[in-house]
Amino acid sequence: MKKRIKKFTQWQKVPHRVKPMSQEDHVCATCGRHYVGNFCPQCGQSSQIGRYSFKNAFLLFIDVWGLGNRGMFRAIRDLMLRPGYMIRDYLRGMQMAYFPPFKMLFLICALSLLVETGLNIKGINRYQQYMEMEKEYATRKKAEAKADKTHTAEWKEIQVAVYDMIYIAEGKVRQNPQLAVLVYMLLFSGPLYLLFRHCPAIPDLRLSECFVAMVYIINMLLILIMIPSVLCFSFRNEAIFDQFALLLAVIPIKQLSGYSYWSTIWRMLVALIPFCLIFLTFYIVIFIISYALSHPQLFQPSV
Ligand SMILES: [Zn+2]
């Protein structure tokens, strides 16, 4: 067992290797040039192109969605098994080996919308189901707010408006969970950069590289949090799963930076501080506003 783990961690660190080029002679079907290699040096056509087979018909078919054969499956596999090392290889310039990060993000967003609205094991529209549940909750809360006799009419109106707003916001987040993850992670990437820019593996890390790495890490997390949606977990279990999945961001960051787990974790926690401060400020502002609104007498001139 120990041997296997060691073998696996060794494998994780090895960059992808491109197959050696065949010495076979090709004649380009487009421009007629004789050459050795995988692509025609004159017009760029692949030497693989010949008569149609199901395989290249299928490749053409998935090319419609920009998948082509630029390592989509390799990128997914490596994001699951060796995310940080893969990102490092990509940043060092191995761009042909892996599917580009932003394109991948875009495709994952499209796919997860499909999964939410029916492409799952039960074939149900989970988005609609979730929104019905939320609507019920908002209606109940609004009724409670209206029935409460200790508050003024204005305050009740504000509360109702707040519940409506929360409902709409929940819908937006549910519809584009990727967007929420993206905003969080991008806010996170600034402080993370400051703490990791002199890391052992990439001692001259740039902010732009940190940003690209972050997009790959988001892709990894989005693939993971798609699992409960595909398997139709209950919404409660899904939320628990998603939170655990987010913790896994430690793994790629550790592999990418070359720090130990502890060094990575404390740096990530420190990077969270500005993030928490933003939230704290937000809550304090909300609290002050709601306090002021529920005590209108504070603003009336004293007689
Ligand atoms: Zn050619």
PDB file of N, CA and C in Angstrom, residues 105-183:
ATOM      1  N   LEU A 105     -13.651  26.713 -18.443  1.00  0.00           N
ATOM      2  CA  LEU A 105     -14.599  27.308 -17.496  1.00  0.00           C
ATOM      3  C   LEU A 105     -15.941  27.545 -18.183  1.00  0.00           C
ATOM      4  N   PHE A 106     -15.871  28.089 -19.374  1.00  0.00           N
ATOM      5  CA  PHE A 106     -17.073  28.398 -20.130  1.00  0.00           C
ATOM      6  C   PHE A 106     -17.887  27.127 -20.408  1.00  0.00           C
ATOM      7  N   LEU A 107     -17.188  26.079 -20.841  1.00  0.00           N
ATOM      8  CA  LEU A 107     -17.875  24.827 -21.157  1.00  0.00           C
ATOM      9  C   LEU A 107     -18.466  24.171 -19.905  1.00  0.00           C
ATOM     10  N   ILE A 108     -17.722  24.253 -18.801  1.00  0.00           N
ATOM     11  CA  ILE A 108     -18.231  23.651 -17.562  1.00  0.00           C
ATOM     12  C   ILE A 108     -19.499  24.381 -17.110  1.00  0.00           C
ATOM     13  N   CYS A 109     -19.510  25.709 -17.266  1.00  0.00           N
ATOM     14  CA  CYS A 109     -20.701  26.487 -16.890  1.00  0.00           C
ATOM     15  C   CYS A 109     -21.901  26.034 -17.718  1.00  0.00           C
ATOM     16  N   ALA A 110     -21.687  25.871 -19.020  1.00  0.00           N
ATOM     17  CA  ALA A 110     -22.783  25.444 -19.888  1.00  0.00           C
ATOM     18  C   ALA A 110     -23.260  24.055 -19.488  1.00  0.00           C
ATOM     19  N   LEU A 111     -22.295  23.177 -19.201  1.00  0.00           N
ATOM     20  CA  LEU A 111     -22.654  21.804 -18.831  1.00  0.00           C
ATOM     21  C   LEU A 111     -23.414  21.775 -17.513  1.00  0.00           C
ATOM     22  N   SER A 112     -22.971  22.576 -16.550  1.00  0.00           N
ATOM     23  CA  SER A 112     -23.634  22.474 -15.246  1.00  0.00           C
ATOM     24  C   SER A 112     -25.050  23.044 -15.299  1.00  0.00           C
ATOM     25  N   LEU A 113     -25.283  23.983 -16.215  1.00  0.00           N
ATOM     26  CA  LEU A 113     -26.652  24.466 -16.391  1.00  0.00           C
ATOM     27  C   LEU A 113     -27.537  23.337 -16.942  1.00  0.00           C
ATOM     28  N   LEU A 114     -26.977  22.563 -17.881  1.00  0.00           N
ATOM     29  CA  LEU A 114     -27.717  21.414 -18.423  1.00  0.00           C
ATOM     30  C   LEU A 114     -28.017  20.400 -17.324  1.00  0.00           C
ATOM     31  N   VAL A 115     -27.002  20.158 -16.470  1.00  0.00           N
ATOM     32  CA  VAL A 115     -27.169  19.185 -15.390  1.00  0.00           C
ATOM     33  C   VAL A 115     -28.267  19.657 -14.432  1.00  0.00           C
ATOM     34  N   GLU A 116     -28.253  20.938 -14.120  1.00  0.00           N
ATOM     35  CA  GLU A 116     -29.243  21.509 -13.199  1.00  0.00           C
ATOM     36  C   GLU A 116     -30.665  21.374 -13.733  1.00  0.00           C
ATOM     37  N   THR A 117     -30.804  21.510 -15.054  1.00  0.00           N
ATOM     38  CA  THR A 117     -32.154  21.555 -15.599  1.00  0.00           C
ATOM     39  C   THR A 117     -32.622  20.230 -16.195  1.00  0.00           C
ATOM     40  N   GLY A 118     -31.872  19.153 -15.972  1.00  0.00           N
ATOM     41  CA  GLY A 118     -32.423  17.874 -16.425  1.00  0.00           C
ATOM     42  C   GLY A 118     -31.432  16.786 -16.784  1.00  0.00           C
ATOM     43  N   LEU A 119     -30.183  17.145 -17.046  1.00  0.00           N
ATOM     44  CA  LEU A 119     -29.196  16.140 -17.431  1.00  0.00           C
ATOM     45  C   LEU A 119     -28.592  15.495 -16.175  1.00  0.00           C
ATOM     46  N   ASN A 120     -29.436  14.804 -15.409  1.00  0.00           N
ATOM     47  CA  ASN A 120     -28.956  14.133 -14.193  1.00  0.00           C
ATOM     48  C   ASN A 120     -29.630  12.764 -14.097  1.00  0.00           C
ATOM     49  N   ILE A 121     -29.236  11.960 -13.112  1.00  0.00           N
ATOM     50  CA  ILE A 121     -29.716  10.561 -13.138  1.00  0.00           C
ATOM     51  C   ILE A 121     -31.231  10.441 -13.035  1.00  0.00           C
ATOM     52  N   LYS A 122     -31.892  11.417 -12.397  1.00  0.00           N
ATOM     53  CA  LYS A 122     -33.357  11.329 -12.305  1.00  0.00           C
ATOM     54  C   LYS A 122     -34.052  12.083 -13.436  1.00  0.00           C
ATOM     55  N   GLY A 123     -33.270  12.822 -14.213  1.00  0.00           N
ATOM     56  CA  GLY A 123     -33.860  13.580 -15.313  1.00  0.00           C
ATOM     57  C   GLY A 123     -34.812  14.665 -14.861  1.00  0.00           C
ATOM     58  N   ILE A 124     -34.565  15.255 -13.675  1.00  0.00           N
ATOM     59  CA  ILE A 124     -35.476  16.285 -13.165  1.00  0.00           C
ATOM     60  C   ILE A 124     -34.848  17.672 -13.266  1.00  0.00           C
ATOM     61  N   ASN A 125     -35.715  18.670 -13.252  1.00  0.00           N
ATOM     62  CA  ASN A 125     -35.247  20.048 -13.251  1.00  0.00           C
ATOM     63  C   ASN A 125     -34.999  20.473 -11.805  1.00  0.00           C
ATOM     64  N   ARG A 126     -33.754  20.346 -11.401  1.00  0.00           N
ATOM     65  CA  ARG A 126     -33.424  20.621 -10.001  1.00  0.00           C
ATOM     66  C   ARG A 126     -33.483  22.107  -9.706  1.00  0.00           C
ATOM     67  N   TYR A 127     -33.247  22.898 -10.717  1.00  0.00           N
ATOM     68  CA  TYR A 127     -33.302  24.342 -10.522  1.00  0.00           C
ATOM     69  C   TYR A 127     -34.716  24.771 -10.119  1.00  0.00           C
ATOM     70  N   GLN A 128     -35.688  24.257 -10.868  1.00  0.00           N
ATOM     71  CA  GLN A 128     -37.085  24.594 -10.593  1.00  0.00           C
ATOM     72  C   GLN A 128     -37.480  24.112  -9.195  1.00  0.00           C
ATOM     73  N   GLN A 129     -37.057  22.880  -8.886  1.00  0.00           N
ATOM     74  CA  GLN A 129     -37.384  22.298  -7.591  1.00  0.00           C
ATOM     75  C   GLN A 129     -36.842  23.168  -6.456  1.00  0.00           C
ATOM     76  N   TYR A 130     -35.607  23.579  -6.638  1.00  0.00           N
ATOM     77  CA  TYR A 130     -34.956  24.400  -5.623  1.00  0.00           C
ATOM     78  C   TYR A 130     -35.693  25.726  -5.458  1.00  0.00           C
ATOM     79  N   MET A 131     -36.069  26.324  -6.597  1.00  0.00           N
ATOM     80  CA  MET A 131     -36.732  27.622  -6.537  1.00  0.00           C
ATOM     81  C   MET A 131     -38.105  27.523  -5.883  1.00  0.00           C
ATOM     82  N   GLU A 132     -38.803  26.407  -6.099  1.00  0.00           N
ATOM     83  CA  GLU A 132     -40.101  26.228  -5.442  1.00  0.00           C
ATOM     84  C   GLU A 132     -39.922  26.168  -3.929  1.00  0.00           C
ATOM     85  N   MET A 133     -38.887  25.429  -3.511  1.00  0.00           N
ATOM     86  CA  MET A 133     -38.589  25.306  -2.084  1.00  0.00           C
ATOM     87  C   MET A 133     -38.280  26.683  -1.478  1.00  0.00           C
ATOM     88  N   GLU A 134     -37.472  27.446  -2.213  1.00  0.00           N
ATOM     89  CA  GLU A 134     -37.088  28.778  -1.732  1.00  0.00           C
ATOM     90  C   GLU A 134     -38.287  29.720  -1.674  1.00  0.00           C
ATOM     91  N   LYS A 135     -39.184  29.570  -2.631  1.00  0.00           N
ATOM     92  CA  LYS A 135     -40.353  30.444  -2.696  1.00  0.00           C
ATOM     93  C   LYS A 135     -41.239  30.199  -1.479  1.00  0.00           C
ATOM     94  N   GLU A 136     -41.389  28.913  -1.167  1.00  0.00           N
ATOM     95  CA  GLU A 136     -42.187  28.532  -0.005  1.00  0.00           C
ATOM     96  C   GLU A 136     -41.609  29.178   1.255  1.00  0.00           C
ATOM     97  N   TYR A 137     -40.304  29.084   1.365  1.00  0.00           N
ATOM     98  CA  TYR A 137     -39.606  29.631   2.530  1.00  0.00           C
ATOM     99  C   TYR A 137     -39.805  31.144   2.607  1.00  0.00           C
ATOM    100  N   ALA A 138     -39.631  31.818   1.450  1.00  0.00           N
ATOM    101  CA  ALA A 138     -39.771  33.276   1.426  1.00  0.00           C
ATOM    102  C   ALA A 138     -41.201  33.682   1.774  1.00  0.00           C
ATOM    103  N   THR A 139     -42.186  32.946   1.255  1.00  0.00           N
ATOM    104  CA  THR A 139     -43.590  33.269   1.541  1.00  0.00           C
ATOM    105  C   THR A 139     -43.875  33.118   3.030  1.00  0.00           C
ATOM    106  N   ARG A 140     -43.345  32.055   3.616  1.00  0.00           N
ATOM    107  CA  ARG A 140     -43.570  31.814   5.050  1.00  0.00           C
ATOM    108  C   ARG A 140     -42.952  32.951   5.868  1.00  0.00           C
ATOM    109  N   LYS A 141     -41.726  33.306   5.507  1.00  0.00           N
ATOM    110  CA  LYS A 141     -41.031  34.358   6.250  1.00  0.00           C
ATOM    111  C   LYS A 141     -41.757  35.690   6.135  1.00  0.00           C
ATOM    112  N   LYS A 142     -42.283  35.957   4.926  1.00  0.00           N
ATOM    113  CA  LYS A 142     -42.988  37.218   4.715  1.00  0.00           C
ATOM    114  C   LYS A 142     -44.260  37.261   5.552  1.00  0.00           C
ATOM    115  N   ALA A 143     -44.976  36.123   5.610  1.00  0.00           N
ATOM    116  CA  ALA A 143     -46.200  36.051   6.410  1.00  0.00           C
ATOM    117  C   ALA A 143     -45.872  36.278   7.883  1.00  0.00           C
ATOM    118  N   GLU A 144     -44.776  35.664   8.326  1.00  0.00           N
ATOM    119  CA  GLU A 144     -44.343  35.849   9.727  1.00  0.00           C
ATOM    120  C   GLU A 144     -44.051  37.307  10.015  1.00  0.00           C
ATOM    121  N   ALA A 145     -43.360  37.936   9.070  1.00  0.00           N
ATOM    122  CA  ALA A 145     -42.988  39.339   9.258  1.00  0.00           C
ATOM    123  C   ALA A 145     -44.233  40.218   9.353  1.00  0.00           C
ATOM    124  N   LYS A 146     -45.223  39.899   8.510  1.00  0.00           N
ATOM    125  CA  LYS A 146     -46.443  40.710   8.505  1.00  0.00           C
ATOM    126  C   LYS A 146     -47.231  40.522   9.790  1.00  0.00           C
ATOM    127  N   ALA A 147     -47.197  39.286  10.320  1.00  0.00           N
ATOM    128  CA  ALA A 147     -47.994  38.979  11.508  1.00  0.00           C
ATOM    129  C   ALA A 147     -47.375  39.557  12.780  1.00  0.00           C
ATOM    130  N   ASP A 148     -46.111  39.882  12.711  1.00  0.00           N
ATOM    131  CA  ASP A 148     -45.401  40.385  13.896  1.00  0.00           C
ATOM    132  C   ASP A 148     -45.948  41.759  14.298  1.00  0.00           C
ATOM    133  N   LYS A 149     -46.481  41.834  15.533  1.00  0.00           N
ATOM    134  CA  LYS A 149     -47.143  43.088  15.939  1.00  0.00           C
ATOM    135  C   LYS A 149     -46.184  44.097  16.572  1.00  0.00           C
ATOM    136  N   THR A 150     -44.951  43.639  16.855  1.00  0.00           N
ATOM    137  CA  THR A 150     -44.045  44.542  17.566  1.00  0.00           C
ATOM    138  C   THR A 150     -43.380  45.560  16.646  1.00  0.00           C
ATOM    139  N   HIS A 151     -43.579  45.401  15.310  1.00  0.00           N
ATOM    140  CA  HIS A 151     -42.895  46.308  14.397  1.00  0.00           C
ATOM    141  C   HIS A 151     -43.844  47.262  13.703  1.00  0.00           C
ATOM    142  N   THR A 152     -43.286  48.357  13.218  1.00  0.00           N
ATOM    143  CA  THR A 152     -44.091  49.349  12.495  1.00  0.00           C
ATOM    144  C   THR A 152     -44.374  48.847  11.086  1.00  0.00           C
ATOM    145  N   ALA A 153     -45.335  49.473  10.441  1.00  0.00           N
ATOM    146  CA  ALA A 153     -45.711  49.061   9.080  1.00  0.00           C
ATOM    147  C   ALA A 153     -44.550  49.225   8.102  1.00  0.00           C
ATOM    148  N   GLU A 154     -43.793  50.321   8.276  1.00  0.00           N
ATOM    149  CA  GLU A 154     -42.660  50.553   7.361  1.00  0.00           C
ATOM    150  C   GLU A 154     -41.638  49.425   7.494  1.00  0.00           C
ATOM    151  N   TRP A 155     -41.375  49.079   8.717  1.00  0.00           N
ATOM    152  CA  TRP A 155     -40.392  48.028   8.984  1.00  0.00           C
ATOM    153  C   TRP A 155     -40.825  46.706   8.351  1.00  0.00           C
ATOM    154  N   LYS A 156     -42.121  46.404   8.454  1.00  0.00           N
ATOM    155  CA  LYS A 156     -42.637  45.160   7.847  1.00  0.00           C
ATOM    156  C   LYS A 156     -42.429  45.187   6.335  1.00  0.00           C
ATOM    157  N   GLU A 157     -42.712  46.352   5.763  1.00  0.00           N
ATOM    158  CA  GLU A 157     -42.550  46.476   4.314  1.00  0.00           C
ATOM    159  C   GLU A 157     -41.096  46.204   3.917  1.00  0.00           C
ATOM    160  N   ILE A 158     -40.185  46.778   4.704  1.00  0.00           N
ATOM    161  CA  ILE A 158     -38.760  46.579   4.413  1.00  0.00           C
ATOM    162  C   ILE A 158     -38.402  45.108   4.519  1.00  0.00           C
ATOM    163  N   GLN A 159     -38.937  44.467   5.560  1.00  0.00           N
ATOM    164  CA  GLN A 159     -38.621  43.044   5.733  1.00  0.00           C
ATOM    165  C   GLN A 159     -39.114  42.225   4.547  1.00  0.00           C
ATOM    166  N   VAL A 160     -40.322  42.515   4.107  1.00  0.00           N
ATOM    167  CA  VAL A 160     -40.881  41.801   2.958  1.00  0.00           C
ATOM    168  C   VAL A 160     -39.992  42.025   1.736  1.00  0.00           C
ATOM    169  N   ALA A 161     -39.587  43.281   1.544  1.00  0.00           N
ATOM    170  CA  ALA A 161     -38.718  43.590   0.396  1.00  0.00           C
ATOM    171  C   ALA A 161     -37.405  42.823   0.495  1.00  0.00           C
ATOM    172  N   VAL A 162     -36.850  42.726   1.727  1.00  0.00           N
ATOM    173  CA  VAL A 162     -35.588  42.000   1.914  1.00  0.00           C
ATOM    174  C   VAL A 162     -35.760  40.532   1.556  1.00  0.00           C
ATOM    175  N   TYR A 163     -36.870  39.914   1.983  1.00  0.00           N
ATOM    176  CA  TYR A 163     -37.083  38.497   1.657  1.00  0.00           C
ATOM    177  C   TYR A 163     -37.231  38.294   0.159  1.00  0.00           C
ATOM    178  N   ASP A 164     -37.890  39.234  -0.496  1.00  0.00           N
ATOM    179  CA  ASP A 164     -38.010  39.147  -1.958  1.00  0.00           C
ATOM    180  C   ASP A 164     -36.640  39.209  -2.619  1.00  0.00           C
ATOM    181  N   MET A 165     -35.816  40.132  -2.090  1.00  0.00           N
ATOM    182  CA  MET A 165     -34.487  40.314  -2.647  1.00  0.00           C
ATOM    183  C   MET A 165     -33.655  39.042  -2.460  1.00  0.00           C
ATOM    184  N   ILE A 166     -33.735  38.461  -1.264  1.00  0.00           N
ATOM    185  CA  ILE A 166     -32.974  37.234  -0.994  1.00  0.00           C
ATOM    186  C   ILE A 166     -33.416  36.134  -1.958  1.00  0.00           C
ATOM    187  N   TYR A 167     -34.724  36.059  -2.173  1.00  0.00           N
ATOM    188  CA  TYR A 167     -35.254  35.030  -3.073  1.00  0.00           C
ATOM    189  C   TYR A 167     -34.669  35.185  -4.474  1.00  0.00           C
ATOM    190  N   ILE A 168     -34.675  36.414  -4.968  1.00  0.00           N
ATOM    191  CA  ILE A 168     -34.152  36.666  -6.314  1.00  0.00           C
ATOM    192  C   ILE A 168     -32.657  36.348  -6.370  1.00  0.00           C
ATOM    193  N   ALA A 169     -31.935  36.786  -5.336  1.00  0.00           N
ATOM    194  CA  ALA A 169     -30.486  36.536  -5.305  1.00  0.00           C
ATOM    195  C   ALA A 169     -30.200  35.042  -5.273  1.00  0.00           C
ATOM    196  N   GLU A 170     -30.963  34.299  -4.456  1.00  0.00           N
ATOM    197  CA  GLU A 170     -30.782  32.837  -4.378  1.00  0.00           C
ATOM    198  C   GLU A 170     -30.967  32.203  -5.745  1.00  0.00           C
ATOM    199  N   GLY A 171     -31.969  32.692  -6.462  1.00  0.00           N
ATOM    200  CA  GLY A 171     -32.243  32.167  -7.790  1.00  0.00           C
ATOM    201  C   GLY A 171     -31.077  32.390  -8.727  1.00  0.00           C
ATOM    202  N   LYS A 172     -30.521  33.595  -8.659  1.00  0.00           N
ATOM    203  CA  LYS A 172     -29.392  33.927  -9.521  1.00  0.00           C
ATOM    204  C   LYS A 172     -28.194  33.044  -9.197  1.00  0.00           C
ATOM    205  N   VAL A 173     -27.930  32.876  -7.903  1.00  0.00           N
ATOM    206  CA  VAL A 173     -26.777  32.065  -7.502  1.00  0.00           C
ATOM    207  C   VAL A 173     -26.987  30.611  -7.912  1.00  0.00           C
ATOM    208  N   ARG A 174     -28.217  30.134  -7.731  1.00  0.00           N
ATOM    209  CA  ARG A 174     -28.506  28.748  -8.086  1.00  0.00           C
ATOM    210  C   ARG A 174     -28.362  28.517  -9.583  1.00  0.00           C
ATOM    211  N   GLN A 175     -28.743  29.559 -10.334  1.00  0.00           N
ATOM    212  CA  GLN A 175     -28.687  29.438 -11.779  1.00  0.00           C
ATOM    213  C   GLN A 175     -27.231  29.481 -12.265  1.00  0.00           C
ATOM    214  N   ASN A 176     -26.426  30.311 -11.626  1.00  0.00           N
ATOM    215  CA  ASN A 176     -25.015  30.428 -12.009  1.00  0.00           C
ATOM    216  C   ASN A 176     -24.110  30.216 -10.795  1.00  0.00           C
ATOM    217  N   PRO A 177     -24.056  29.004 -10.258  1.00  0.00           N
ATOM    218  CA  PRO A 177     -23.199  28.811  -9.080  1.00  0.00           C
ATOM    219  C   PRO A 177     -21.742  29.085  -9.436  1.00  0.00           C
ATOM    220  N   GLN A 178     -21.421  28.885 -10.733  1.00  0.00           N
ATOM    221  CA  GLN A 178     -20.046  29.117 -11.199  1.00  0.00           C
ATOM    222  C   GLN A 178     -19.648  30.562 -10.954  1.00  0.00           C
ATOM    223  N   LEU A 179     -20.630  31.448 -11.174  1.00  0.00           N
ATOM    224  CA  LEU A 179     -20.354  32.870 -11.048  1.00  0.00           C
ATOM    225  C   LEU A 179     -19.984  33.196  -9.596  1.00  0.00           C
ATOM    226  N   ALA A 180     -20.723  32.595  -8.664  1.00  0.00           N
ATOM    227  CA  ALA A 180     -20.445  32.836  -7.248  1.00  0.00           C
ATOM    228  C   ALA A 180     -19.049  32.335  -6.899  1.00  0.00           C
ATOM    229  N   VAL A 181     -18.735  31.113  -7.354  1.00  0.00           N
ATOM    230  CA  VAL A 181     -17.409  30.539  -7.077  1.00  0.00           C
ATOM    231  C   VAL A 181     -16.324  31.425  -7.696  1.00  0.00           C
ATOM    232  N   LEU A 182     -16.596  31.871  -8.912  1.00  0.00           N
ATOM    233  CA  LEU A 182     -15.630  32.710  -9.630  1.00  0.00           C
ATOM    234  C   LEU A 182     -15.349  34.000  -8.863  1.00  0.00           C
ATOM    235  N   VAL A 183     -16.404  34.673  -8.414  1.00  0.00           N
ATOM    236  CA  VAL A 183     -16.226  35.934  -7.693  1.00  0.00           C
ATOM    237  C   VAL A 183     -15.435  35.694  -6.400  1.00  0.00           C
TER     238      VAL A 183
END
